Amino acid sequence: MIRRIAINTGGGDAPGLNAVIRSVAVSALNRGWEVLGIRRGYEGLLEDDPEGIIKLDRARVSGIFHLGGTILGTTNRGDPFRYPVMVDGKKVPTDVSSRIVERFKELGIDALVALGGDGSMTLARRLMDRGLPRVVGVPKTIDNDLKGTSVTFGFATAVTTTTDALDKLHSTAQAHRRVIVVEVMGRHAGWIALASGIAGGADVVLLPEIPYDLDRVCEKVRERYLRRSDFAIVVVSEGAMQAGSEAIYKAGKDEFKEHAVLGGIGERLARQIEEQTGCEARSVVLGHLQRGGSPVSYDRLLAQRMGCAAVRYVGSTTSSGMIAQVGGEMVLLPFEQVVGGTRSVALDCDTMQTARDLGICFGDEPAGTFLNRVPAQGTAAAES
Ligand code: F6P
């Protein structure tokens, strides 16, 4: 019998988090349960902060579903197994997982709805091994690369922002007869680059999944200028790699942070294209613009469907796991099935084939190579 649940948000934010928080709170309150919000992942349970745990009543979640960010705050430095604890004026990585389990017991929390990516799902599962009550995860990342679910909320908003930027960059690229290289998010998977590259009419799209050959990219740029379309738009995922090279980072990883900070591939590529083709090139990094702002209606709906599904599973089963959209339905998948991996862009999926048909260059094969290739019926990898 459920009386009280908690919600937290961990990792990088994504548009739609507040819509999930509201939908979880409202549907739980409608069942007569109490709802607590934990600030910044698990931090609110550990720090001496009177607002570390907040009661999510109707007033507290009113009017938030269309807002970006998260009213609970988030962090990618809050791993409870190496939590930064001050010892002699220095932050020391410390395992505070048993303290978290104790706090859940003290607060009488029967279940946790954890909103996060692969890192948050992995933590939830490890905390359950230490005695945390059941956890139902809700998948979140603008990168759309979580295993198990065909889509994550935040992705559609990020693609909309990126496409809008590409529309704007087209006119200035054309006016100056320039190549504009746009660096977008996508650490391990290139879904944002691929989707916005098609929607925003890019000539070249470079993904982490396909190490690119600079000569192919420059060939495509030259072909554009030869055809007197005297400009080109190149979209590159931050995690893309030139064949034979590593990804480019602008800051390393410290002992508390989930990951090192990618960045710089766009500017490097612009310089290389300019040198090799003689065409003037500029680069733009869209960065965290892609994570901000109001979720588009698709993400608001998806977020609320996932939030309500999480509460339904908390109320009707005793299982833990992550909510996933599979074949249009919301299902609960065991954590073992979803953690520790990436849902990469399948190179034969329909969206990739569409891009190839349109002549978009991925820096691998010469343009046109794909046009007369007959696809084997029914073998394309599912993408949604
Ligand atoms: O995981 C989503 C993501 O948007 C990645 O594409 C990107 O590398 C990362 O977040 C950046 O996160 P932060 O700047 O918060 O460290």
Coordinates of C-alpha atoms and ligand atoms in Angstrom, one line a residue:
M1 CA 0.0 0.0 0.0
I2 CA 1.5 3.3 -1.1
R3 CA 1.2 6.4 1.1
R4 CA 4.1 8.6 0.2
I5 CA 6.3 8.8 -2.8
A6 CA 9.3 11.0 -3.7
I7 CA 10.6 12.5 -7.0
N8 CA 14.0 13.6 -8.0
T9 CA 15.8 14.8 -11.1
G10 CA 19.4 14.0 -11.9
G11 CA 22.0 14.5 -14.6
G12 CA 21.7 17.2 -17.3
D13 CA 18.3 18.9 -17.6
A14 CA 15.9 18.4 -20.5
P15 CA 12.8 20.3 -21.6
G16 CA 9.9 18.4 -20.1
L17 CA 11.2 17.7 -16.6
N18 CA 8.7 20.0 -15.0
A19 CA 5.9 18.5 -17.0
V20 CA 6.9 15.0 -15.7
I21 CA 7.1 16.4 -12.1
R22 CA 3.6 17.9 -12.3
S23 CA 2.1 14.8 -13.9
V24 CA 3.6 12.5 -11.3
A25 CA 2.5 14.8 -8.4
V26 CA -1.0 15.4 -9.7
S27 CA -1.7 11.8 -10.5
A28 CA -0.3 10.6 -7.2
L29 CA -2.3 13.3 -5.2
N30 CA -5.4 12.1 -7.1
R31 CA -4.8 8.7 -5.6
G32 CA -4.5 10.1 -2.1
W33 CA -0.7 9.8 -1.8
E34 CA 1.7 12.3 -0.5
V35 CA 4.5 13.5 -2.7
L36 CA 7.9 14.8 -1.7
G37 CA 10.4 16.5 -4.1
I38 CA 14.1 15.9 -3.4
R39 CA 16.4 18.8 -4.5
R40 CA 19.3 18.2 -6.9
G41 CA 19.3 14.5 -7.3
Y42 CA 19.9 13.1 -3.8
E43 CA 21.6 16.2 -2.4
G44 CA 18.4 17.5 -0.7
L45 CA 18.5 14.4 1.6
L46 CA 22.1 14.9 2.7
E47 CA 22.7 18.7 3.0
D48 CA 21.6 20.8 5.9
D49 CA 18.9 22.7 3.8
P50 CA 15.4 23.3 5.1
E51 CA 14.2 23.3 1.5
G52 CA 16.2 20.1 0.6
I53 CA 12.9 18.1 0.7
I54 CA 9.7 19.9 -0.4
K55 CA 6.2 18.8 -0.2
L56 CA 4.7 18.8 -3.7
D57 CA 1.1 19.8 -3.2
R58 CA -1.1 21.2 -6.0
A59 CA 0.0 24.8 -5.4
R60 CA 3.7 23.9 -5.7
V61 CA 3.2 22.2 -9.1
S62 CA 0.7 24.6 -10.5
G63 CA 1.6 26.3 -13.7
I64 CA 5.0 24.6 -14.3
F65 CA 4.4 22.0 -17.0
H66 CA 5.4 24.4 -19.8
L67 CA 8.6 25.6 -18.1
G68 CA 12.1 24.5 -19.0
G69 CA 14.6 23.4 -16.4
T70 CA 13.4 21.6 -13.2
I71 CA 11.9 23.1 -10.1
L72 CA 13.8 20.5 -8.1
G73 CA 17.2 21.4 -9.5
T74 CA 19.6 18.8 -10.8
T75 CA 23.3 17.9 -10.7
N76 CA 25.8 15.7 -12.5
R77 CA 28.1 15.8 -9.5
G78 CA 25.9 14.0 -6.9
D79 CA 26.8 10.3 -7.2
P80 CA 26.1 9.0 -3.6
F81 CA 28.8 6.4 -4.0
R82 CA 31.5 9.1 -4.4
Y83 CA 29.7 12.1 -2.9
P84 CA 31.9 15.2 -2.2
V85 CA 32.2 15.4 1.6
M86 CA 34.3 18.2 3.1
V87 CA 37.1 16.8 5.2
D88 CA 39.8 19.3 6.5
G89 CA 38.6 21.9 4.0
K90 CA 38.9 19.5 1.0
K91 CA 36.2 17.6 -0.9
V92 CA 36.7 13.9 -0.5
P93 CA 34.7 11.3 -2.5
T94 CA 32.7 9.4 0.1
D95 CA 30.1 6.6 -0.1
V96 CA 26.9 8.0 1.5
S97 CA 24.5 5.5 0.1
S98 CA 23.6 4.0 3.5
R99 CA 22.7 7.5 4.7
I100 CA 20.4 7.9 1.8
V101 CA 18.6 4.6 2.5
E102 CA 18.2 5.7 6.2
R103 CA 16.8 9.1 5.1
F104 CA 14.2 7.3 2.9
K105 CA 13.2 5.2 5.9
E106 CA 13.0 8.2 8.2
L107 CA 10.8 10.0 5.8
G108 CA 8.5 7.0 5.2
I109 CA 9.0 7.0 1.4
D110 CA 7.4 4.0 -0.2
A111 CA 8.7 4.5 -3.7
L112 CA 10.9 6.9 -5.7
V113 CA 10.2 8.2 -9.2
A114 CA 13.7 9.0 -10.5
L115 CA 13.9 11.2 -13.6
G116 CA 17.2 10.9 -15.3
G117 CA 19.5 9.3 -17.9
D118 CA 21.7 6.2 -17.9
G119 CA 23.7 7.5 -15.0
S120 CA 20.6 8.1 -12.8
M121 CA 19.1 4.7 -13.7
T122 CA 22.4 3.0 -12.8
L123 CA 22.5 4.8 -9.4
A124 CA 18.9 4.0 -8.6
R125 CA 19.6 0.3 -9.2
R126 CA 22.7 0.4 -7.0
L127 CA 20.8 2.2 -4.3
M128 CA 18.1 -0.4 -4.4
D129 CA 20.7 -3.1 -3.8
R130 CA 21.6 -1.1 -0.6
G131 CA 18.0 -1.1 0.6
L132 CA 16.2 1.8 -1.1
P133 CA 12.5 1.0 -1.6
R134 CA 11.3 0.5 -5.2
V135 CA 12.3 2.9 -7.9
V136 CA 10.4 3.7 -11.1
G137 CA 12.7 5.6 -13.5
V138 CA 11.5 8.0 -16.2
P139 CA 14.0 8.3 -19.0
K140 CA 15.4 11.8 -19.8
T141 CA 17.9 13.1 -22.2
I142 CA 17.8 15.5 -25.1
D143 CA 20.3 13.1 -26.9
N144 CA 17.5 10.5 -27.3
D145 CA 20.0 7.7 -26.8
L146 CA 18.7 5.7 -23.9
K147 CA 18.4 2.0 -24.4
G148 CA 15.0 0.4 -24.2
T149 CA 12.8 3.4 -25.1
S150 CA 12.2 4.6 -28.7
V151 CA 12.2 8.2 -27.6
T152 CA 13.0 10.5 -24.7
F153 CA 11.3 13.8 -23.8
G154 CA 13.4 16.9 -24.5
F155 CA 14.7 15.5 -27.9
A156 CA 11.9 17.1 -30.0
T157 CA 12.5 20.5 -28.3
A158 CA 16.2 20.3 -28.9
V159 CA 15.7 19.4 -32.5
T160 CA 13.2 22.3 -32.9
T161 CA 15.8 24.7 -31.5
T162 CA 18.5 23.4 -33.7
T163 CA 16.3 23.5 -36.8
D164 CA 15.4 27.0 -36.1
A165 CA 19.1 28.0 -35.8
L166 CA 19.8 26.2 -39.1
D167 CA 17.1 28.2 -40.8
K168 CA 18.6 31.4 -39.5
L169 CA 22.2 30.4 -40.4
H170 CA 21.1 29.6 -44.0
S171 CA 20.4 33.2 -44.9
T172 CA 23.7 34.5 -43.5
A173 CA 25.7 31.7 -45.0
Q174 CA 24.1 32.4 -48.4
A175 CA 24.6 36.2 -48.1
H176 CA 28.3 35.8 -47.5
R177 CA 28.9 32.6 -49.6
R178 CA 30.2 30.9 -46.6
V179 CA 30.4 27.4 -45.1
I180 CA 28.8 27.4 -41.6
V181 CA 29.6 24.6 -39.3
V182 CA 27.1 24.1 -36.5
E183 CA 28.2 22.0 -33.5
V184 CA 25.2 20.4 -31.8
M185 CA 24.9 18.2 -28.7
G186 CA 25.2 14.4 -29.0
R187 CA 27.8 12.8 -26.9
H188 CA 27.6 9.2 -28.0
A189 CA 24.7 9.3 -30.5
G190 CA 23.9 11.7 -33.4
W191 CA 20.1 11.8 -33.2
I192 CA 20.0 15.6 -32.8
A193 CA 22.4 16.2 -35.7
L194 CA 20.6 13.7 -38.0
A195 CA 17.0 14.9 -37.3
S196 CA 17.8 18.6 -37.4
G197 CA 20.2 18.2 -40.3
I198 CA 17.3 16.8 -42.4
A199 CA 14.7 19.2 -41.0
G200 CA 17.0 22.2 -41.4
G201 CA 18.4 21.2 -44.9
A202 CA 22.1 20.6 -44.0
D203 CA 24.5 19.5 -46.7
V204 CA 26.8 17.5 -44.4
V205 CA 25.9 15.8 -41.1
L206 CA 28.6 14.2 -39.0
L207 CA 27.7 11.7 -36.3
P208 CA 29.6 9.9 -33.5
E209 CA 28.5 6.7 -35.2
I210 CA 30.4 7.4 -38.4
P211 CA 34.1 8.4 -38.3
Y212 CA 34.3 10.9 -41.1
D213 CA 36.8 11.4 -43.9
L214 CA 37.7 15.1 -44.2
D215 CA 38.2 14.7 -48.0
R216 CA 34.7 13.5 -48.4
V217 CA 33.3 16.5 -46.5
C218 CA 35.4 18.9 -48.6
E219 CA 34.3 17.2 -51.8
K220 CA 30.7 17.8 -50.9
V221 CA 31.4 21.5 -50.1
R222 CA 33.2 22.0 -53.4
E223 CA 30.4 20.3 -55.3
R224 CA 28.0 22.8 -53.8
Y225 CA 30.1 25.7 -54.9
L226 CA 30.6 24.2 -58.4
R227 CA 26.8 24.0 -58.7
R228 CA 26.8 27.7 -57.9
S229 CA 24.9 27.1 -54.6
D230 CA 27.7 29.2 -53.1
F231 CA 27.3 28.2 -49.5
A232 CA 27.1 25.1 -47.3
I233 CA 25.7 24.1 -44.0
V234 CA 27.5 21.4 -42.0
V235 CA 26.0 20.0 -38.8
V236 CA 28.4 18.1 -36.5
S237 CA 27.7 16.3 -33.3
E238 CA 30.0 17.3 -30.4
G239 CA 31.0 13.6 -30.1
A240 CA 31.8 13.1 -33.9
M241 CA 35.3 12.0 -34.8
Q242 CA 37.5 12.4 -37.8
A243 CA 38.6 8.9 -38.9
G244 CA 41.7 7.9 -37.0
S245 CA 41.2 10.7 -34.4
E246 CA 39.7 11.0 -31.0
A247 CA 36.7 13.1 -29.9
I248 CA 37.6 16.7 -28.9
Y249 CA 37.2 17.8 -25.3
K250 CA 37.3 21.4 -23.9
A251 CA 37.5 20.3 -20.2
G252 CA 38.5 17.1 -18.5
K253 CA 36.6 15.1 -16.0
D254 CA 37.2 15.5 -12.3
E255 CA 36.5 12.9 -9.6
F256 CA 32.9 14.0 -9.0
K257 CA 31.7 14.8 -12.4
E258 CA 29.8 12.2 -14.6
H259 CA 31.7 13.1 -17.8
A260 CA 34.3 15.3 -19.4
V261 CA 33.1 18.3 -21.4
L262 CA 33.1 17.8 -25.2
G263 CA 33.6 20.8 -27.5
G264 CA 35.7 22.2 -30.3
I265 CA 35.1 19.9 -33.2
G266 CA 33.0 22.5 -35.0
E267 CA 35.7 25.2 -35.0
R268 CA 38.4 22.6 -35.9
L269 CA 36.3 21.4 -38.9
A270 CA 35.6 25.0 -40.1
R271 CA 39.4 25.7 -40.1
Q272 CA 40.1 22.5 -42.0
I273 CA 37.4 23.1 -44.6
E274 CA 38.6 26.6 -45.2
E275 CA 42.2 25.5 -45.6
Q276 CA 41.3 22.6 -47.9
T277 CA 38.6 24.2 -50.1
G278 CA 39.5 27.9 -49.9
C279 CA 35.9 28.6 -49.0
E280 CA 35.4 31.0 -46.1
A281 CA 34.0 29.1 -43.1
R282 CA 32.6 30.0 -39.7
S283 CA 31.5 27.9 -36.8
V284 CA 28.7 28.1 -34.3
V285 CA 28.3 26.1 -31.1
L286 CA 24.6 25.8 -30.1
G287 CA 25.5 24.2 -26.7
H288 CA 23.0 24.6 -23.9
L289 CA 20.5 26.5 -25.9
Q290 CA 19.4 23.1 -27.0
R291 CA 18.6 22.1 -23.4
G292 CA 16.8 25.3 -22.5
G293 CA 13.3 26.8 -23.0
S294 CA 9.8 25.6 -23.0
P295 CA 9.2 22.0 -24.2
V296 CA 7.4 21.8 -27.5
S297 CA 3.9 20.2 -27.4
Y298 CA 5.2 16.7 -28.4
D299 CA 7.6 16.7 -25.4
R300 CA 4.9 18.0 -23.0
L301 CA 2.6 15.2 -24.0
L302 CA 5.3 12.5 -23.9
A303 CA 6.6 13.8 -20.5
Q304 CA 3.1 13.7 -19.0
R305 CA 2.4 10.2 -20.5
M306 CA 5.6 8.9 -19.0
G307 CA 5.0 10.6 -15.6
C308 CA 1.4 9.2 -15.3
A309 CA 2.6 5.8 -16.4
A310 CA 5.3 5.8 -13.7
V311 CA 2.6 6.5 -11.1
R312 CA 0.3 3.8 -12.5
Y313 CA 3.1 1.3 -12.3
V314 CA 4.0 2.4 -8.7
G315 CA 0.3 1.8 -7.8
S316 CA -0.4 -1.4 -9.6
T317 CA 2.8 -3.5 -9.4
T318 CA 5.6 -4.1 -6.9
S319 CA 8.3 -4.0 -9.7
S320 CA 11.0 -1.5 -10.2
G321 CA 12.4 -0.4 -13.5
M322 CA 12.3 2.3 -16.2
I323 CA 9.3 3.5 -18.1
A324 CA 9.9 3.1 -21.8
Q325 CA 7.9 3.8 -25.0
V326 CA 7.8 0.6 -26.9
G327 CA 5.6 0.4 -30.0
G328 CA 3.7 3.5 -28.9
E329 CA 2.9 2.0 -25.4
M330 CA 4.4 2.9 -22.0
V331 CA 5.9 -0.2 -20.5
L332 CA 8.1 -0.8 -17.4
L333 CA 11.5 -2.4 -18.3
P334 CA 13.8 -4.0 -15.7
F335 CA 16.9 -1.7 -15.1
E336 CA 19.1 -4.6 -16.2
Q337 CA 17.7 -4.2 -19.7
V338 CA 18.2 -0.5 -20.1
V339 CA 21.4 0.6 -18.2
G340 CA 25.0 0.6 -19.4
G341 CA 24.8 1.3 -23.1
T342 CA 23.7 3.7 -25.8
R343 CA 20.9 3.6 -28.3
S344 CA 23.0 4.7 -31.3
V345 CA 21.7 5.8 -34.7
A346 CA 21.2 2.6 -36.6
L347 CA 23.0 3.2 -39.9
D348 CA 20.3 1.5 -42.0
C349 CA 17.3 3.1 -40.2
D350 CA 14.7 4.9 -42.3
T351 CA 15.8 8.4 -41.2
M352 CA 19.4 7.6 -42.3
Q353 CA 18.1 6.3 -45.6
T354 CA 16.1 9.4 -46.1
A355 CA 19.2 11.6 -45.5
R356 CA 21.2 9.5 -48.0
D357 CA 18.4 9.8 -50.6
L358 CA 18.5 13.5 -50.2
G359 CA 22.3 13.5 -50.9
I360 CA 23.3 14.5 -47.3
C361 CA 27.0 13.7 -46.9
F362 CA 28.1 11.8 -43.8
G363 CA 31.7 12.0 -44.6
D364 CA 32.0 8.3 -45.4
E365 CA 31.1 7.4 -49.0
P366 CA 31.0 9.8 -52.0
A367 CA 27.5 11.4 -52.6
G368 CA 25.4 9.3 -54.9
T369 CA 26.9 5.9 -53.8
F370 CA 23.7 5.1 -52.0
L371 CA 21.2 6.1 -54.6
N372 CA 21.1 2.9 -56.5
R373 CA 21.5 0.5 -53.6
V374 CA 18.4 -1.6 -53.2
P375 CA 17.4 -1.9 -49.6
A376 CA 16.7 -5.4 -48.4
Q377 CA 13.0 -5.4 -47.5
G378 CA 12.2 -5.4 -43.8
T379 CA 15.7 -5.3 -42.6
A380 CA 16.0 -1.7 -41.7
A381 CA 16.7 -1.3 -38.0
A382 CA 13.7 0.0 -36.0
E383 CA 14.2 3.6 -34.7
S384 CA 10.9 4.3 -33.1
Ligands
F6P1 O1 23.6 14.2 -22.0 C1 23.1 15.3 -22.6 C2 24.1 16.3 -23.0 O2 23.3 17.3 -23.6 C3 25.2 15.8 -23.9 O3 24.9 15.8 -25.2 C4 26.3 16.8 -23.5 O4 27.6 16.3 -23.8 C5 26.1 17.0 -22.1 O5 24.7 16.8 -21.9 C6 26.6 18.3 -21.5 O6 26.3 18.3 -20.2 P1 26.9 19.4 -19.1 O7 27.3 20.6 -19.8 O8 25.7 19.6 -18.2 O9 28.0 18.7 -18.5

